[in-house]
XYZ file of C-alpha atoms in Angstrom:
456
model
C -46.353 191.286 -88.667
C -49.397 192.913 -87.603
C -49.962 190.029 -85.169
C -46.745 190.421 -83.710
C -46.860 194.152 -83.235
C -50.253 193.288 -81.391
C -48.978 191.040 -79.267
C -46.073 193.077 -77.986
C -48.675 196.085 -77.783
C -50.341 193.792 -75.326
C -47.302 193.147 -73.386
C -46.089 196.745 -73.163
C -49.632 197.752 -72.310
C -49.284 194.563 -69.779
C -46.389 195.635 -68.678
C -47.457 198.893 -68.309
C -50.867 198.234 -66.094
C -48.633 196.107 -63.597
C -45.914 199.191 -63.169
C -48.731 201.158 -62.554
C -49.930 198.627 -60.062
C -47.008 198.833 -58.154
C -46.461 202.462 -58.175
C -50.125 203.032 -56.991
C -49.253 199.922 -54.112
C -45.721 202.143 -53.400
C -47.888 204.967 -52.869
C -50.145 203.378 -50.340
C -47.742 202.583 -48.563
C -45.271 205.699 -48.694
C -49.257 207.247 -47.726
C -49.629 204.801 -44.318
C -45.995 205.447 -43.305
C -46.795 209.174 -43.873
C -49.779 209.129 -41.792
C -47.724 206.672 -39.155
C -45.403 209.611 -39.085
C -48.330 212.164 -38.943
C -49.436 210.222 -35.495
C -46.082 209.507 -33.768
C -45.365 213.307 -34.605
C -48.938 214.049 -32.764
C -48.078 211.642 -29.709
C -44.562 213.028 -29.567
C -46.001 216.825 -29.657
C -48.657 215.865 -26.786
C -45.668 214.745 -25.037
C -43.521 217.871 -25.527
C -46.838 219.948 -24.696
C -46.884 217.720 -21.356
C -43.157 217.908 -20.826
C -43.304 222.097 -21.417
C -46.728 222.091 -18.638
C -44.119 219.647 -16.253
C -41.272 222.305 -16.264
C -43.540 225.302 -16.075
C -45.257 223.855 -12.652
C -41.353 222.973 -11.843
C -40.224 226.484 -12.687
C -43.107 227.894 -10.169
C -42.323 225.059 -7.379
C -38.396 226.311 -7.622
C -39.826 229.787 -7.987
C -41.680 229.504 -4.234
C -38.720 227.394 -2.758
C -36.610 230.332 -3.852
C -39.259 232.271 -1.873
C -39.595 230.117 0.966
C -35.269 230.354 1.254
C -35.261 234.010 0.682
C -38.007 234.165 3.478
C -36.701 231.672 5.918
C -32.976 233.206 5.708
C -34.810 236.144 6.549
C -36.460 234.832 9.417
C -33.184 233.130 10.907
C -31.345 236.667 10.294
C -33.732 237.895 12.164
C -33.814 234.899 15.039
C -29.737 235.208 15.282
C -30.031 238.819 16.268
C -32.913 238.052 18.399
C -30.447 235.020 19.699
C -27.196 236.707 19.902
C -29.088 239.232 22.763
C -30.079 235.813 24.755
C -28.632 234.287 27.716
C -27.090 230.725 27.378
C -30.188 229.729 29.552
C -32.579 231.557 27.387
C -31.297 229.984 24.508
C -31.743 226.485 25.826
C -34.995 227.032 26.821
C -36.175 228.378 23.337
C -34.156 225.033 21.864
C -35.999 223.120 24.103
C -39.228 224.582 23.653
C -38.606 224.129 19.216
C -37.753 220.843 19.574
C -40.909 219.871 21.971
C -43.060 222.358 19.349
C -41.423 220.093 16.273
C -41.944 216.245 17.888
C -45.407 217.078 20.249
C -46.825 214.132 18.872
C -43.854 211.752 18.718
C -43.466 213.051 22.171
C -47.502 212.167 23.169
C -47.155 208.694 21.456
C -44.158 207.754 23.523
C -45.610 208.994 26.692
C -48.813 207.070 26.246
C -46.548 203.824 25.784
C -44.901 204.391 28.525
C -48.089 205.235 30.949
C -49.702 202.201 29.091
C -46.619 199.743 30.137
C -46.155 201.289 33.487
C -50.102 200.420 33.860
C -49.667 196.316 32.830
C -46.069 196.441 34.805
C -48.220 197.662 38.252
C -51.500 196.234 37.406
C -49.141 192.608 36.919
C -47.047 193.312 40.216
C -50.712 193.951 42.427
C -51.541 190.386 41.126
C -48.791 189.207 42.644
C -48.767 191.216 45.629
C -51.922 189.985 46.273
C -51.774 186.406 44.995
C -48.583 186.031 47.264
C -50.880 187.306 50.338
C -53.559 185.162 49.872
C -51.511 181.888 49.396
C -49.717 182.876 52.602
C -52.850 182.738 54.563
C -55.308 179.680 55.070
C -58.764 180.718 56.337
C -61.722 178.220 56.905
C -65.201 178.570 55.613
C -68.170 180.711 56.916
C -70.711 178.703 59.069
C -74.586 179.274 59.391
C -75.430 177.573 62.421
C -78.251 179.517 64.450
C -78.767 176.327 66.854
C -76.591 175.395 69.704
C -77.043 171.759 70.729
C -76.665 170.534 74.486
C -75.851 167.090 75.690
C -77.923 165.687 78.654
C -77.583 162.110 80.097
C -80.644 161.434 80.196
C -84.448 161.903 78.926
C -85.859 162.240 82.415
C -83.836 165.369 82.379
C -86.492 166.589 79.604
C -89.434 166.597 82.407
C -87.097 168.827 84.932
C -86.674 171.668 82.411
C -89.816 171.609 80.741
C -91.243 172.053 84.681
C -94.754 171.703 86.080
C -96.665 173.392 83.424
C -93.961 174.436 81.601
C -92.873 177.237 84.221
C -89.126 176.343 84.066
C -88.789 176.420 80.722
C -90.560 179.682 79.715
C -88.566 180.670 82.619
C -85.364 180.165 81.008
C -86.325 181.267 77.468
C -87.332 184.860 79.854
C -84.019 185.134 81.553
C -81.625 184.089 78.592
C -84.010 185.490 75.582
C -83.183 182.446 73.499
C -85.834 179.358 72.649
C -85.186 176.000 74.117
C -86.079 173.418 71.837
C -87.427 170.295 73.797
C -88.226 167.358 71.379
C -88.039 163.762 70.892
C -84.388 163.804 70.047
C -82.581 161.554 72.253
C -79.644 162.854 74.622
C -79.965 166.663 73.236
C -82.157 169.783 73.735
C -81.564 172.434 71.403
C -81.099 176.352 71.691
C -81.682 178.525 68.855
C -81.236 181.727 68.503
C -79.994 184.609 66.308
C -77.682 186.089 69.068
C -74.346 183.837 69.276
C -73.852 185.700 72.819
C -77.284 184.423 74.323
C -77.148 181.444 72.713
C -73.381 180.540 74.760
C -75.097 182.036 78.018
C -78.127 179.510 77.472
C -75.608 177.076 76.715
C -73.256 177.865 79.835
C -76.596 178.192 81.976
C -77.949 174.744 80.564
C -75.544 172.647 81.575
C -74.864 174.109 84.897
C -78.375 173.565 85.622
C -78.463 170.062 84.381
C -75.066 169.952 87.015
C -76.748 171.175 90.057
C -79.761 169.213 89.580
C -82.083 172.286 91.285
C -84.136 173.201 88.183
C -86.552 176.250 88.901
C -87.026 179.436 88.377
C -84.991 181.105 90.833
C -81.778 178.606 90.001
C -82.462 179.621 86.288
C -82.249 183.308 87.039
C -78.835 182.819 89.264
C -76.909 180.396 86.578
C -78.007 182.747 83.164
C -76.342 185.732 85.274
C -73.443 183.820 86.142
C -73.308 182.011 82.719
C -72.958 186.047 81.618
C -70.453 186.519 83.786
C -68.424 184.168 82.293
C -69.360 184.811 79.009
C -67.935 188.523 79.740
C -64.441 186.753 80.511
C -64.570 184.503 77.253
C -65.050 188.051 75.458
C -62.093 189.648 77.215
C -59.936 186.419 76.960
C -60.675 186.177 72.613
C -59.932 190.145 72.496
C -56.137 189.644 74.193
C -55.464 186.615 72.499
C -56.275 188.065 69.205
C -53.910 191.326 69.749
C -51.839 187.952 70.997
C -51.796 186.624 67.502
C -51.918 189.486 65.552
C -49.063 190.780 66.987
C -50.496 194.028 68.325
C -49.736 195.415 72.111
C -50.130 198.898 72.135
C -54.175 199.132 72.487
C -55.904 200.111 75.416
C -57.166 197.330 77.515
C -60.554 198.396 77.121
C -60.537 198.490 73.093
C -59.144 194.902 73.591
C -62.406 193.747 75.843
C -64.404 195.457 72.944
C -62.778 193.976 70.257
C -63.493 190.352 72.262
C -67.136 190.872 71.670
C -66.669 190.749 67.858
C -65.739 186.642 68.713
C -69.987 186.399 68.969
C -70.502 188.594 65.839
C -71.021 187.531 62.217
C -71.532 188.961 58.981
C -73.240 187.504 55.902
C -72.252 183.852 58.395
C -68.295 184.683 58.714
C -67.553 185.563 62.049
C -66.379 189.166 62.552
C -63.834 188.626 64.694
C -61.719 185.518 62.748
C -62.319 187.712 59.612
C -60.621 191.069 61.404
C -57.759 188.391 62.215
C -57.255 187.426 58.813
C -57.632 190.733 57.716
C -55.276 191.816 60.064
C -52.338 188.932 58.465
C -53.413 190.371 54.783
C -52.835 193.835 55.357
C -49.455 193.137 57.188
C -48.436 191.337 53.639
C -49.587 193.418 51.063
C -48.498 196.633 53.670
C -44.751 194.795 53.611
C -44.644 194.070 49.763
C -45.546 197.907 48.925
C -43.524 199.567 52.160
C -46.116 201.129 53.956
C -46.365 201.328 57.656
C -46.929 197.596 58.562
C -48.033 198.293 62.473
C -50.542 200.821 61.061
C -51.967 198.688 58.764
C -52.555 195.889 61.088
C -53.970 197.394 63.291
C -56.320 199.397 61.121
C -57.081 195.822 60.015
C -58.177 194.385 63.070
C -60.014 196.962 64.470
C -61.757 198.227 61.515
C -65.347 196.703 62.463
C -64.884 197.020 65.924
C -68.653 199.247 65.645
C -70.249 195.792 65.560
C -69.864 195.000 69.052
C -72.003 197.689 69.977
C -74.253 198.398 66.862
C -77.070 197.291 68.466
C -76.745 199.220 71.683
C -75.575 202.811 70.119
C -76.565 204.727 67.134
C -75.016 205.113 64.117
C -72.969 203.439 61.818
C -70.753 200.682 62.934
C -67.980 202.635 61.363
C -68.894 205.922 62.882
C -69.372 203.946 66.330
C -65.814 202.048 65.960
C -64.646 205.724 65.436
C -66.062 206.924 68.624
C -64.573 204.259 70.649
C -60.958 204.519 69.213
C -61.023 208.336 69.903
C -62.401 207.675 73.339
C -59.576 204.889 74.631
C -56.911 206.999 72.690
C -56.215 204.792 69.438
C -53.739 206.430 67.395
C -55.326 209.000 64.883
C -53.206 206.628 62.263
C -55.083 203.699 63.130
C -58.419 205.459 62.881
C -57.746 207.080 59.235
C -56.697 203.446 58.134
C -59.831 201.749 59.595
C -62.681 204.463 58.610
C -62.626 203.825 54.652
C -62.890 200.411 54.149
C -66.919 201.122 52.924
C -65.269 204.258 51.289
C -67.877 206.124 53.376
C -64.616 208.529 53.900
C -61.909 209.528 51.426
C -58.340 207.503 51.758
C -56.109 209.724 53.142
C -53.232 207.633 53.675
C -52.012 203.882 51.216
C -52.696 202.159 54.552
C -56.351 203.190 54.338
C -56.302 201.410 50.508
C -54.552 198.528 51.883
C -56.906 198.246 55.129
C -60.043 198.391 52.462
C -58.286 195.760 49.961
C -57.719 192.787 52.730
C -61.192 193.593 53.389
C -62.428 193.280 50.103
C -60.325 189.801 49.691
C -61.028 188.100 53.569
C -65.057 188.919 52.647
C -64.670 187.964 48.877
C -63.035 184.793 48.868
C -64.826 181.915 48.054
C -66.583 180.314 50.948
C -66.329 183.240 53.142
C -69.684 184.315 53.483
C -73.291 183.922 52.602
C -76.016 185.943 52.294
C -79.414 184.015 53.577
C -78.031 184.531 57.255
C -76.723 187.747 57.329
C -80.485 188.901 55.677
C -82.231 186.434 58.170
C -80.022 188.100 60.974
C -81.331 191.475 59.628
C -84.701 190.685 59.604
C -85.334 189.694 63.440
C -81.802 192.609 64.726
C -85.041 195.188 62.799
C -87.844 193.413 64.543
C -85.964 193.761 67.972
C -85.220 197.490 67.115
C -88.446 198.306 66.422
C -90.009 197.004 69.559
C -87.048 198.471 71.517
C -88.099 201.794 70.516
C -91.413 201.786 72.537
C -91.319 203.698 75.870
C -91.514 201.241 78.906
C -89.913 198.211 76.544
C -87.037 197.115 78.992
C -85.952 194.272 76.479
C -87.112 192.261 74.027
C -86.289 188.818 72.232
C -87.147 187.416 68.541
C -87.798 183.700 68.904
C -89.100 181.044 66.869
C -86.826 182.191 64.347
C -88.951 185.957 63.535
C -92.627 184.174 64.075
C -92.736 185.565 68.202
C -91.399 188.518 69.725
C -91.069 188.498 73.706
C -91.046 191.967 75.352
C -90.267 193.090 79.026
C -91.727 196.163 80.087
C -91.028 198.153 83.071
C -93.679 197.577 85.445
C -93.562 201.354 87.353
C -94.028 203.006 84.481
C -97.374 201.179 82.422
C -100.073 199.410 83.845
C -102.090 196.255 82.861
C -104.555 198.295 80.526
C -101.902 200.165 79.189
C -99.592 197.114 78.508
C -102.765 195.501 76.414
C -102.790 198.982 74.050
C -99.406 198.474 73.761
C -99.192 195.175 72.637
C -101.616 196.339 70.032
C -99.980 199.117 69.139
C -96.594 197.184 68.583
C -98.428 194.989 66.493
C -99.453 197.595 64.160
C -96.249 199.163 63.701
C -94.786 195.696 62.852
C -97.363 195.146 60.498
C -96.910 198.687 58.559
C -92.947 198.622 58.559
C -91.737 195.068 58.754
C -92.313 192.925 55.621
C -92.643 188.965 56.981
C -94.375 185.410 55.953
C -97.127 184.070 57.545
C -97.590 186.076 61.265
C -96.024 187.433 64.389
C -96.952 186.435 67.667
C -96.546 189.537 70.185
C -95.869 188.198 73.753
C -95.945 191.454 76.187
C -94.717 190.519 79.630
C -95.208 192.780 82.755
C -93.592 191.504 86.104
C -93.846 193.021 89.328
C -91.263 191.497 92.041
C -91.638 192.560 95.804
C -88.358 190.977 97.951
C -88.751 191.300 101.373
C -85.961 189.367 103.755
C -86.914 188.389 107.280
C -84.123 188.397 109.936
């Protein structure tokens, strides 16, 4: 008995150790979902704190709307009775003025796309204005020959010019101011010179002489001044037949002659005159593409270096010169305003002045149209020649031997031997302290007294 009784003590007490067990496990976890609760109820409060902040701020936003309302129908009230006084004009013009106030920048934006496809739209239809003027026109190339070659039929021919002592040909080489080049070439002498004009009147002279047969001075003297002669009608016959080609008849006859002398001109080795010509066909294009005045154009064209024919002999600017002479023979002012601002030395006052300056700008750009080692050479001996042209007493003077010798004429009456030999000097000097050269100049001062007498 007592055993028994024991053993179901121990159960009971077993019994009771595992209900205790799982009420203390039952509290646990009633104590974790508690404190579960205890959080979510924390998150959810944070939440209704945030929620509560959220429709304050809301509250004060509706609050200032409310304001903002209040205060704007206050402002219209006040614009309708301002309104209701205006005129319908009035009223359009403050609509207008809101509405540019309200989309400025939309309004800028727009504008600058507009300017900006306005700018490719022009920029694209100059291309073609010009691209369609250039491949309208074929030009040759410039040319740098300074040498003139002449044809004789024989060598003995040689002897006659080079004369007894060489008197014949340092007689020519006075008259024509050129340099005869007498070498062992066969069948050819050679004339070189910077000056296309004496180099045609040694040329013309030459081969009259070798004609005639009567080589000597005095038959030297009489053929250069007839070879000038008709080197003055080759000037006036390339000045009518470009106005011939170009299309121009309403210049004076003595701008024509003028413009002629350009045919003996060039610049940086294109020649003056065959570049005013295609000048002249550019601008007419380019002048009919945009609608300007074509005539004006043209002719603004083709005499716009019309200076350089007389550059050397008057002072100032080739365009101030070409000026001088249009105003003199009567050009039209029109004509003169298109041909002055092609250096933009003047303002363009009119489009035929921009297209004038444009052809030039394309006939002197393109490739093959000029080159600068002549034009500088060119410069070098036209400021050698100036120089010793602004002596007293110098009657003339000629760069030969391409810069290395400069030939001057004096007037005979008004220096004398001694004086000639301090003069010489002199020019010297002033050669040496202005000009910049290689190696040396040879200064060759000539003074020649003639006495003609005739007996009858």
């Amino acid at each position: 008995i007592t055993d028994e009784s024991k053993k179901k003590s121990e159960e009971q007490l077993e019994k009771s150790k595992e209900e205790e067990k799982k009420k203390e496990q039952e509290f646990k976890e009633t104590e974790k979902r508690l404190i579960k609760k205890d959080e979510f109820l924390d998150a959810r409060q944070v939440e209704i704190d945030k929620e509560v902040e959220n429709i304050k701020i809301r509250i004060d936003e509706v609050k200032k709307i409310q304001e903002k309302v209040t205060k704007i129908e206050e402002e219209k009230k006040i614009e309708l009775e301002r309104v209701s006084r205006l005129t319908e004009d009035e009223a359009k013009e403050e609509l207008l003025k809101d509405i540019e106030k309200k989309y400025e920048e939309d309004i800028l934006i727009k504008i600058q796309k507009l300017e900006n496809a306005n700018e490719e739209k022009l920029d694209r239809r100059a291309k073609d204005i010009l691209a369609t003027s250039i491949q309208r026109l074929a030009s040759s190339t410039a040319s740098e020959l300074m040498t003139t070659v002449v044809s004789i039929p024989n060598n003995e021919i040689k002897g006659k010019i080079i004369g007894k002592e060489g008197r014949n040909i340092r007689a020519f080489e006075r008259a024509a101011g050129v340099e005869l080049i007498v070498d062992d070439t066969p069948g050819s002498i050679v004339i070189s010179s910077f000056d296309p004009v004496r180099r045609q009147v040694a040329r013309l002279a030459l081969e009259n002489l070798i004609l005639d047969g009567r080589i000597q001075p005095a038959k030297i003297e009489e053929l250069v001044e007839k070879a000038k002669e008709e080197i003055n009608k080759i000037i006036k016959e390339k000045g009518e037949q470009a106005v011939y080609e170009c299309g121009i008849f309403n210049f004076d006859p003595r701008i024509v002659a003028i413009l002629g002398r350009l045919y003996f001109r060039t610049s940086y080795g294109q020649n003056v005159l065959q570049h005013s010509i295609e000048m002249t066909h550019i601008a007419g294009m380019i002048a009919e593409e945009l609608g300007a005045d074509v005539a004006i154009a043209k002719a603004g064209a083709l005499v716009h270096d019309i200076g350089k024919a007389l550059d050397h002999e008057v002072q100032g600017t080739h365009i101030e010169i070409g000026i001088r002479i249009l105003q003199k023979f009567g050009a039209d002012e029109r004509v003169i305003t298109a041909m002055k601002s092609h250096h933009e030395d003047y303002p363009y006052e009119t489009i035929e002045a921009i297209i004038v300056q444009t052809a030039d700008a394309i006939s002197g750009g393109r490739p093959g149209a000029r080159r600068d080692s002549v034009e500088n050479y060119l410069k070098r001996l036209q400021e050698l020649e100036a120089l010793v042209n602004a002596f007293p007493s110098v009657e003339k003077s000629y760069a030969l031997q391409a810069g290395r010798e400069i030939r001057i004429f004096v007037t005979p009456e008004k220096i004398s031997d001694a004086e000639a030999k301090l003069m010489a000097r002199e020019i010297a000097i002033k050669i040496e302290q202005e000009l910049k050269y290689p190696g040396e100049i040879k200064v060759t001062l000539i003074r020649e007294t003639r006495i003609i007498e005739y007996a009858r």
